Coordinates of C-alpha atoms in Angstrom, one line a residue:
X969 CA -2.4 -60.5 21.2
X970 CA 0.3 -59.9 24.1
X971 CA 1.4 -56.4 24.6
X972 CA 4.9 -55.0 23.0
X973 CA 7.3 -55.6 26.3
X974 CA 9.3 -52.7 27.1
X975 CA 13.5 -53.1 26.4
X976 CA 15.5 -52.9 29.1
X977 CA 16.6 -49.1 29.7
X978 CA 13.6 -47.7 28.2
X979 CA 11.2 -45.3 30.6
X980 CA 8.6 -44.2 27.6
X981 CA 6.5 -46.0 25.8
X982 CA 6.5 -48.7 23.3
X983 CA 5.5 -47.8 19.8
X984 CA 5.3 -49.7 16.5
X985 CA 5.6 -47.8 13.2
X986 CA 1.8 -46.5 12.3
X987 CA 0.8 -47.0 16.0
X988 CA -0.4 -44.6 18.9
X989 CA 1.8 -44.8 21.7
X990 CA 1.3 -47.7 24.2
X991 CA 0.6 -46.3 28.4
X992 CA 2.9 -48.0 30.4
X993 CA 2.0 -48.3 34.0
X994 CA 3.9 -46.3 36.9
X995 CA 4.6 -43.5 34.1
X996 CA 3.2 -40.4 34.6
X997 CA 1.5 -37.6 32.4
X998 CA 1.7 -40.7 29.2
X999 CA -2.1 -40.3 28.3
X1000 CA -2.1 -36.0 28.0
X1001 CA 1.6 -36.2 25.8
X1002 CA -0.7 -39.3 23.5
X1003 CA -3.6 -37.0 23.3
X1004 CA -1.2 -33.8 22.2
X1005 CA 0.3 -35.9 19.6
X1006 CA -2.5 -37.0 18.0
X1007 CA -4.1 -33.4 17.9
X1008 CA -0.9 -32.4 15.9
X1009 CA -1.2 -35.4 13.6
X1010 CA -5.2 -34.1 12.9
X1011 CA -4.3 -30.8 12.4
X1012 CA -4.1 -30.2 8.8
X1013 CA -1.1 -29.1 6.7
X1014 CA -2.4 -26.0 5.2
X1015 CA -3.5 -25.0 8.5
X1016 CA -2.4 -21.2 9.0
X1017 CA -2.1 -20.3 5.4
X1018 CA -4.7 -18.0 4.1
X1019 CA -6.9 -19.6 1.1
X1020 CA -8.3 -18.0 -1.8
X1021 CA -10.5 -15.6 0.3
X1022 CA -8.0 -14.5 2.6
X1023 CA -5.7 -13.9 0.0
X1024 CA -8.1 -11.7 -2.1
X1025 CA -9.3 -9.9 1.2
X1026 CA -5.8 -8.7 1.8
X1027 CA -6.0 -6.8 -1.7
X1028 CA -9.1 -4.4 -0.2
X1029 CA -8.2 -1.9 2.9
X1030 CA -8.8 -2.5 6.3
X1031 CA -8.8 -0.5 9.5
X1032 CA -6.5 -2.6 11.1
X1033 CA -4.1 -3.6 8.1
X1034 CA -4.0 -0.6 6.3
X1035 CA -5.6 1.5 8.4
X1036 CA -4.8 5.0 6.5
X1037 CA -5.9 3.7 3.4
X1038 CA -8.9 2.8 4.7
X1039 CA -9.6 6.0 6.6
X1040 CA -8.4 7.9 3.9
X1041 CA -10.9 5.8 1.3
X1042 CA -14.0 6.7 3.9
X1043 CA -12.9 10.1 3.8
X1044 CA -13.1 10.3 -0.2
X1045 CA -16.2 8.1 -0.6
X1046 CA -18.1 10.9 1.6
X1047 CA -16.9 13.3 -0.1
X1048 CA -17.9 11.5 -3.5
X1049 CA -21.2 10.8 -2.3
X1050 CA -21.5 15.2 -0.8
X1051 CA -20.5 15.5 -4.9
X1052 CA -23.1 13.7 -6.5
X1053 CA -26.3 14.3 -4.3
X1054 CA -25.3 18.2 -2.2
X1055 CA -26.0 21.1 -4.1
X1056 CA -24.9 22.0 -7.7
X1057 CA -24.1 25.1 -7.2
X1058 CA -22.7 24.7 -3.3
X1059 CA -20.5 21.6 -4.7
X1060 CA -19.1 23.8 -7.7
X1061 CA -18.5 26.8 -5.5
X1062 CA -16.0 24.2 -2.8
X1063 CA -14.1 22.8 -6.1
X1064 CA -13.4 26.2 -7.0
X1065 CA -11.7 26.9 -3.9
X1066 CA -10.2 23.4 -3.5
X1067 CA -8.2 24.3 -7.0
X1068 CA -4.3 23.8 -7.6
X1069 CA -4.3 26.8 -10.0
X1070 CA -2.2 29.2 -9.9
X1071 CA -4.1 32.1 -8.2
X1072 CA -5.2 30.0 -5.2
X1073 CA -1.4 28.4 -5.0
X1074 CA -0.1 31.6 -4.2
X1075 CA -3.0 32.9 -1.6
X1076 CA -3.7 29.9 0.3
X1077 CA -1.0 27.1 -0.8
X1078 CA -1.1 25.0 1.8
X1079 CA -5.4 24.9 2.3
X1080 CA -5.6 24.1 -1.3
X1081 CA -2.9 21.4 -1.6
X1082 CA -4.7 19.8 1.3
X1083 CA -8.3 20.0 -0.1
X1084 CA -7.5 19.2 -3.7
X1085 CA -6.9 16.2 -2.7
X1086 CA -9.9 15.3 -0.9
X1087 CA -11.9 15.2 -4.0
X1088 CA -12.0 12.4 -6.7
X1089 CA -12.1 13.7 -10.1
X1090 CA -15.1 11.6 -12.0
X1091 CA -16.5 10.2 -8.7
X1092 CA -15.8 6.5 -6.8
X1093 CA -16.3 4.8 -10.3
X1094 CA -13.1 6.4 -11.6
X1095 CA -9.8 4.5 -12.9
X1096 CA -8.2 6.4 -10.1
X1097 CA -10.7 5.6 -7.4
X1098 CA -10.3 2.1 -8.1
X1099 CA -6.5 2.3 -9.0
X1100 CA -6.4 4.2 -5.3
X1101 CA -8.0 1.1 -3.1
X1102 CA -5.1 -1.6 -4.8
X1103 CA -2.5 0.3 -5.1
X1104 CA -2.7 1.7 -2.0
X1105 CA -3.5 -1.3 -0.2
X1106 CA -0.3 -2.9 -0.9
X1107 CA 1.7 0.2 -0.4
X1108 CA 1.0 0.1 2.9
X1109 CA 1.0 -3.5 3.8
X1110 CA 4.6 -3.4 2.8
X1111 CA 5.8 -0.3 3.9
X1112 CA 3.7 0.9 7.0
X1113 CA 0.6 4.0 6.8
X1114 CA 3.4 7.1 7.6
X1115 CA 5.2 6.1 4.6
X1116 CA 2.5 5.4 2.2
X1117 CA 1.1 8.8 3.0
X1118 CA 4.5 10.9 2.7
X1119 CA 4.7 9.5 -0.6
X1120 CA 1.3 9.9 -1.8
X1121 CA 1.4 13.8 -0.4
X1122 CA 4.8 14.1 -1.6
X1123 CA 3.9 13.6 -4.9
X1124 CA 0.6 15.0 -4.9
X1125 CA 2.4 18.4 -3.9
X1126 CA 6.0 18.0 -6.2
X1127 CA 3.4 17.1 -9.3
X1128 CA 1.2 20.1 -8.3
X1129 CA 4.1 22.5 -8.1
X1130 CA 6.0 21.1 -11.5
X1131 CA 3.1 21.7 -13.4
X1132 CA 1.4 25.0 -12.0
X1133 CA 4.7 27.2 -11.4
X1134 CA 5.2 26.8 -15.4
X1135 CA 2.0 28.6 -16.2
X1136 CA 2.6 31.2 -13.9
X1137 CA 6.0 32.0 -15.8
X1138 CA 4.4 31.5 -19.0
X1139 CA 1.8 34.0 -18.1
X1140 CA 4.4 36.9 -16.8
X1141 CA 5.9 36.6 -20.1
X1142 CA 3.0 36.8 -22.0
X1143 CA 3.2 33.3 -23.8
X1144 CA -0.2 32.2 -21.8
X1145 CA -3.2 34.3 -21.3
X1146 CA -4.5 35.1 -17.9
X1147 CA -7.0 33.1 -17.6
X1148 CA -4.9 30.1 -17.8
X1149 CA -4.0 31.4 -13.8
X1150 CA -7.7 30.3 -13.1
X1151 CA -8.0 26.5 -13.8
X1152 CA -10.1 23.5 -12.2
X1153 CA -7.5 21.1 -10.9
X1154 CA -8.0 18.7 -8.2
X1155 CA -8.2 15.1 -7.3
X1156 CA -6.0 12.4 -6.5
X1157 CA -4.6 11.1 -9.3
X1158 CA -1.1 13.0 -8.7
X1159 CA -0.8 11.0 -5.6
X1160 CA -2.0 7.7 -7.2
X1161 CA 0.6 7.9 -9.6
X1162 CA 3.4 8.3 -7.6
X1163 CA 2.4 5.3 -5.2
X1164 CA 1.9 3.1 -8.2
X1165 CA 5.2 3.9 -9.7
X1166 CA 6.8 3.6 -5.8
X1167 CA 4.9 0.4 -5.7
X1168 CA 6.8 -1.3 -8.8
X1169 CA 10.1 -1.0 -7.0
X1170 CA 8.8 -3.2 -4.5
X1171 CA 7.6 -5.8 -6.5
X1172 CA 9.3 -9.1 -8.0
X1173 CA 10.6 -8.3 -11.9
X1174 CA 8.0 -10.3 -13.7
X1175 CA 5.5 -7.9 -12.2
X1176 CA 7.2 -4.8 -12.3
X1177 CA 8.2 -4.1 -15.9
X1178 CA 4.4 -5.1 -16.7
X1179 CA 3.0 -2.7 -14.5
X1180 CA 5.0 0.1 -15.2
X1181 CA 5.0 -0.8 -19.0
X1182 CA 0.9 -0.7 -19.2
X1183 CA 0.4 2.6 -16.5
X1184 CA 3.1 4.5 -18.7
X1185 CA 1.6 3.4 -22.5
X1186 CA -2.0 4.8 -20.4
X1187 CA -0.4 8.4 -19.2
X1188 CA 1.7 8.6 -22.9
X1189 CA -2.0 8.1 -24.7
X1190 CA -3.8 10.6 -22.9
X1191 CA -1.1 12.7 -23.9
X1192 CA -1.0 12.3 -27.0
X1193 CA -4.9 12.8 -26.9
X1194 CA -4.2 16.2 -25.7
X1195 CA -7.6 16.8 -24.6
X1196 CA -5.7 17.9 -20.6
X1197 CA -2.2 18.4 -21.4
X1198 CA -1.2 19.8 -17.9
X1199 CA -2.7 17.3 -15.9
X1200 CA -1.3 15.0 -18.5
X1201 CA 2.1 15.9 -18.0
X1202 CA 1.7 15.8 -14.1
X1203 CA 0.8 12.0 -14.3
X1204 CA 3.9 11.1 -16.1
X1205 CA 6.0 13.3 -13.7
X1206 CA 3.9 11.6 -10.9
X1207 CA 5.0 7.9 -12.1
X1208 CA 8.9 9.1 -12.5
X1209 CA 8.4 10.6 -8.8
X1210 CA 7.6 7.3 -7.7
X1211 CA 10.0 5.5 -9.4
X1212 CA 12.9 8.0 -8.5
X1213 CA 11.8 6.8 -4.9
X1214 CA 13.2 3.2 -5.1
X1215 CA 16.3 3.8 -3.3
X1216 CA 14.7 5.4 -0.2
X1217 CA 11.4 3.2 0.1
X1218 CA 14.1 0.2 -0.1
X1219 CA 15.9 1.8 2.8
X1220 CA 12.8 2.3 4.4
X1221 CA 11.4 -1.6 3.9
X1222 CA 15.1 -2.7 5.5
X1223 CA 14.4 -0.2 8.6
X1224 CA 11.2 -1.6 8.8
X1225 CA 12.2 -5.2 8.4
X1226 CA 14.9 -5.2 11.2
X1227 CA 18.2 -6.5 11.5
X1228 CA 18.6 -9.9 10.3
X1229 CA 18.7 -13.0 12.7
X1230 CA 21.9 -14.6 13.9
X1231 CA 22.7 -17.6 13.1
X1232 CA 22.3 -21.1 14.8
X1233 CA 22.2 -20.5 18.7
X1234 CA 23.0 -17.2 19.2
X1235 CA 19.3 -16.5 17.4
X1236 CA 18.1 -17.9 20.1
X1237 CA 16.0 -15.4 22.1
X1238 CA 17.6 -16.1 25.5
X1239 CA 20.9 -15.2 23.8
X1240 CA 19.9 -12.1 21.6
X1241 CA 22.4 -8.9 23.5
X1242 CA 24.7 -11.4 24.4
X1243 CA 28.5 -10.2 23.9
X1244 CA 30.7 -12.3 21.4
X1245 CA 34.9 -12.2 21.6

């Protein structure tokens, strides 16, 4: 078979449809353009895209995505693991004075809003615990480690305050006993709440109502339960925190995001800070 002739005009070479290029002599550089094209016809579609692992991976923390989530979920798995195997009555005596309650709010308010919450109430197998590494997780994917943690903290403090100055006023006017001044309150679950309610405003519709539709029936049972109504109460608060937060995390996302591209050539890179009349 004779080789496919060149038309007149033509420089490159001559291909059929389904075939490789064919080298024409006297015309540099052919054979490394061939070899290039056929690497990008070998290379498959998917290629880039994460699979099924990749995907689930990016639901855990890690110290390079999420990297306060994950320092944050080291820090509470030590102390988890001091809790269960330290001393009883060493491990009692540090809950004690990592308390919310009123007494040690207003001696040491800020060293106990701090190490409240570096405890997990009911240890790393908690609904919280778990409830933390998720929602978390995909917090700060979307909205960066500073932010994640000013809203966690923020409403771990607002939740702690709202629920704690009540007693104290209930107590001056006689309506509590005293010893409702000296509580055990700490963990994380304040600050869970709010991120999980924050979360939902980031989310598409068909996931948010569910999510904020099963985490609300949950807090509005163990309320009606009354076995812990204070902390109760703070969990509910927590998820309206979260949820009052919409309009600033969305502001925050769009910050984050940039400004949008320009359209056709001026998005070009070499153009980008170029004045337009």
């Amino acid at each position: 078979m004779q080789a496919d002739r060149a038309p007149a005009g033509t420089t490159g070479p001559v291909t059929r449809p389904g075939d490789r290029p064919v080298l024409l002599a006297g015309i540099p550089r052919q054979r490394a353009g061939q070899e290039a094209g056929a690497a990008a016809e070998d290379v498959a579609p998917d290629a880039g895209r994460p699979g099924a692992r990749g995907r689930l991976l990016r639901l855990l923390p890690t110290p390079v995505g999420t990297p306060f989530t994950f320092g944050y979920a080291v820090l509470l798995a030590a102390t988890s693991l001091f809790a269960q195997y330290a001393d009883p009555a060493l491990v009692s005596q540090l809950l004690q004075g990592s308390s919310t309650d009123v007494v040690h709010l207003a001696q040491a308010p800020l060293l106990v809003l701090v190490a409240s919450a570096l405890w997990i109430a009911g240890g790393m197998t908690s609904a919280y615990a778990v409830a933390f590494l998720f929602v978390l997780t995909a917090l700060e994917r979307r909205m960066g480690g500073l932010r994640t943690a000013a809203v966690f903290f923020g409403g771990h403090v607002l939740a702690t305050l709202a629920t704690e100055m009540p007693v104290a006023f209930s107590v001056a006017a006689g309506q509590l006993p005293e010893s409702s001044l000296h509580r055990l309150d700490y963990g994380i679950s304040f600050g869970v709440m709010t991120c999980t309610g924050a979360l939902a405003g980031l989310l598409p519709a068909w996931s948010r109502l569910p999510l904020l539709t099963g985490v609300g029936y949950l807090a509005l049972t163990d309320l009606l339960v009354y076995a812990d109504p204070l902390s109760d109460w703070g969990h509910l608060l927590s998820l309206t925190l979260g949820v009052a937060s919409w309009p600033l995390l969305r502001c925050w996302r769009e910050r984050r995001a940039g400004p949008a591209p320009l359209l056709g050539d001026l998005g070009h890179p070499a153009l980008r800070g170029v004045r337009t009349y």
